[in-house]
XYZ file of C-alpha atoms in Angstrom:
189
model
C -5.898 49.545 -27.149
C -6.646 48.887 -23.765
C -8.952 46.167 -24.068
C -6.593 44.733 -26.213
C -4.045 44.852 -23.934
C -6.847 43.443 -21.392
C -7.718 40.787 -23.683
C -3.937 39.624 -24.420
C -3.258 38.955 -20.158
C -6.285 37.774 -19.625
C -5.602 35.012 -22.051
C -1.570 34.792 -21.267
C -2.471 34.093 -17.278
C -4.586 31.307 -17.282
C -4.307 28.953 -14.442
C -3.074 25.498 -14.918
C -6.349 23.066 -14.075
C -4.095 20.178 -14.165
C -0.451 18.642 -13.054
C 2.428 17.938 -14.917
C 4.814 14.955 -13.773
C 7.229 14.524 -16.155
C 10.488 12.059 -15.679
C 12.846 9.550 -17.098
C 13.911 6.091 -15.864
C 16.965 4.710 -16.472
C 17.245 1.047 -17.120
C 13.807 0.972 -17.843
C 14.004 -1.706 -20.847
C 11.268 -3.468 -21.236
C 9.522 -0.553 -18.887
C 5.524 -0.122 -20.605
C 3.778 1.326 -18.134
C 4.108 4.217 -15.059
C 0.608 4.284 -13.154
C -0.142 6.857 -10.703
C -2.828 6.283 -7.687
C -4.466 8.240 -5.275
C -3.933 7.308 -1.428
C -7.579 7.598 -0.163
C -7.626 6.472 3.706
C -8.065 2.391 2.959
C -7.284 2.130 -0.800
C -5.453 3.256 -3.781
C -7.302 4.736 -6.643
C -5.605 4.617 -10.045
C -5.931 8.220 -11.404
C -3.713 8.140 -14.674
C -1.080 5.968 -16.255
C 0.542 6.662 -19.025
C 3.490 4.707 -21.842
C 7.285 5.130 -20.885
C 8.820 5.780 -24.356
C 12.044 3.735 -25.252
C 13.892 6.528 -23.576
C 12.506 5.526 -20.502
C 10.752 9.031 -20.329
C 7.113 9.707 -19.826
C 4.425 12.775 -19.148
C 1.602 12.192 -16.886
C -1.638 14.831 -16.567
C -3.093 14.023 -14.018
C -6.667 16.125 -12.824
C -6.158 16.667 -9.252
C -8.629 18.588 -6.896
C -6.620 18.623 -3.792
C -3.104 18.253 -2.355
C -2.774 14.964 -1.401
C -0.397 11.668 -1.471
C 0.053 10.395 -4.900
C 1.742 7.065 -5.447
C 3.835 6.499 -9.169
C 4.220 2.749 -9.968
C 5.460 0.802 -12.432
C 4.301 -2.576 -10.637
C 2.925 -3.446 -7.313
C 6.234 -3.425 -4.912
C 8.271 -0.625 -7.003
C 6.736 2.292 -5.847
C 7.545 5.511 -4.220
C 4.910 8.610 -2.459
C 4.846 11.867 -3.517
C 2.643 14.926 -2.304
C 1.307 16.628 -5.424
C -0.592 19.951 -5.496
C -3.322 21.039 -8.038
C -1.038 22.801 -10.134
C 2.264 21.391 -9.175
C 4.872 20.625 -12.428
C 7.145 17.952 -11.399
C 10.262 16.411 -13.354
C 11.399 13.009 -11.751
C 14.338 10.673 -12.659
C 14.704 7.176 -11.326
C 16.351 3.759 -11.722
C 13.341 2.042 -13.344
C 14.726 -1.421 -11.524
C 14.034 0.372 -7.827
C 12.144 3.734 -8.273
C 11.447 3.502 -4.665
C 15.001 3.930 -3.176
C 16.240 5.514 -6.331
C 14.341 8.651 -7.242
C 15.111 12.021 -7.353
C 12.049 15.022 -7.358
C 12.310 18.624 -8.508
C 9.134 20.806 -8.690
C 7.762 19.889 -5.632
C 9.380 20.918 -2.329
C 6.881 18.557 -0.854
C 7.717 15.763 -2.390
C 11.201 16.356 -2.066
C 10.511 16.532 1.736
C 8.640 13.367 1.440
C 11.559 11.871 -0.101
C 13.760 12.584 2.029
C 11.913 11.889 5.095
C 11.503 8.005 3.469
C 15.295 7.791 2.841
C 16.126 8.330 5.991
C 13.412 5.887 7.309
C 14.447 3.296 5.284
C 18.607 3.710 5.866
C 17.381 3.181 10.028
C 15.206 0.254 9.243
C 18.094 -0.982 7.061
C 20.135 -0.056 10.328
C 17.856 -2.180 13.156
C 17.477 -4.855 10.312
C 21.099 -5.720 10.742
C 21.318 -5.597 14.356
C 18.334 -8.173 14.427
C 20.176 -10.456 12.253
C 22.837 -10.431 14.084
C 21.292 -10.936 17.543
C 19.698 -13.588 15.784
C 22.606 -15.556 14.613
C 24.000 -15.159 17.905
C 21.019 -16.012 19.769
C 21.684 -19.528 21.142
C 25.053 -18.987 21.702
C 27.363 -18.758 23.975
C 28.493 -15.595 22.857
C 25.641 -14.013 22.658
C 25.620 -12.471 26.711
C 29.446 -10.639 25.474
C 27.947 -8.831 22.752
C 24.267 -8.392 23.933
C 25.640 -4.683 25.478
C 26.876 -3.274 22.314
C 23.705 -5.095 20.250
C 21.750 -3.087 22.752
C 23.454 0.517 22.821
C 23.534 0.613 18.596
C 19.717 -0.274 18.486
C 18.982 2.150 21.174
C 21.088 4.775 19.527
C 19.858 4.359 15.637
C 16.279 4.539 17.588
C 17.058 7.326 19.340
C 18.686 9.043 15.869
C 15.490 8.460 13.860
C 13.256 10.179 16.438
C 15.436 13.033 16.560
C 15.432 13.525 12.726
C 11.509 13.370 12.829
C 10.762 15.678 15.178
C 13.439 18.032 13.994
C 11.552 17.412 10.652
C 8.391 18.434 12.169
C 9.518 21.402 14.050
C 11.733 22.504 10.857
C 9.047 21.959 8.564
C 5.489 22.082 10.600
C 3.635 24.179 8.121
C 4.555 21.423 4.973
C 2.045 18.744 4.191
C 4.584 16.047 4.202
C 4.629 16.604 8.286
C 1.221 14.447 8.251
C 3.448 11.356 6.968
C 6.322 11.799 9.501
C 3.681 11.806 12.402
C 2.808 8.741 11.575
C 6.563 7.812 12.141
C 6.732 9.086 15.706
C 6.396 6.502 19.058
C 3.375 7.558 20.380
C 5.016 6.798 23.720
């Protein structure tokens, strides 16, 4: 009896050797492929692809060795990072027309961190964008010296905004791995 019982949890609490990302994309007509790389330091490895059904949903098993930044792709420039553990099961849902600024992560508080940490990032460069265009039309002007003082005090405040939220990031979440990609976010200044 015991080594039966033995035998049965032995078997019933195997480890996981591999990751699960499962999703769904909406709009994702005409959607084949999702392809999933590996950020190494200069490139971007392709570590498992896999078909999107006519559902727009789709199961990737990926082998992964290490934690590390993981990039799903269903083309070149529609993209989006996540931070995927050795034994992580993940369920994502997207817009398959923008995964990038649409996506939505559960399974991975990583990721999630990642993803929000990129949102925000792109909102303030979406933020200074603006302002640039608008110095810009106004830049040869005469105009351009009245409004010059509030084009000024919104950049500096959105700047000042965004490296609040990452080093509140940090210091909120200094023992998570996506801390290594808001670093690179801070002014080294």
């Amino acid at each position: 009896m015991t080594i039966a019982v033995i035998l049965f949890f032995g078997c019933t609490n195997q480890r996981i050797d591999h990751v699960v990302i499962s999703g769904k994309l909406f709009n994702s007509e005409g959607t084949k492929k999702i392809y999933m790389d590996r950020l190494d330091l200069n490139t971007l490895v392709v570590i498992d692809s896999t078909e999107v059904n006519e559902k727009g949903e789709f199961v990737l098993t990926p082998k992964i060795h290490e934690i590390g930044f993981y990039r799903l792709h269903l083309q070149q420039n529609n993209f989006f990072t996540l931070i995927v553990d050795t034994v992580d099961s993940i369920y994502i849902e997207a817009n398959a027309s923008d995964i990038g600024y649409t996506f939505s992560v559960n399974g991975s508080e990583s990721s999630d961190l990642m993803r929000q940490l990129h949102q925000f990032v792109i909102k303030t460069n979406k933020q200074l964008d603006s302002l640039k265009k608008v110095y810009s039309a106004y830049q040869n002007t005469p105009e351009l010296p009245s409004i010059m003082p509030s084009l000024d005090a919104a950049f500096t405040s959105t700047v000042k905004k965004q490296k609040e939220f990452i080093k509140d990031f940090i210091s909120n979440h200094s023992t998570d791995f996506s801390c290594v990609a808001a670093v690179n976010y801070l002014d080294p200044q």
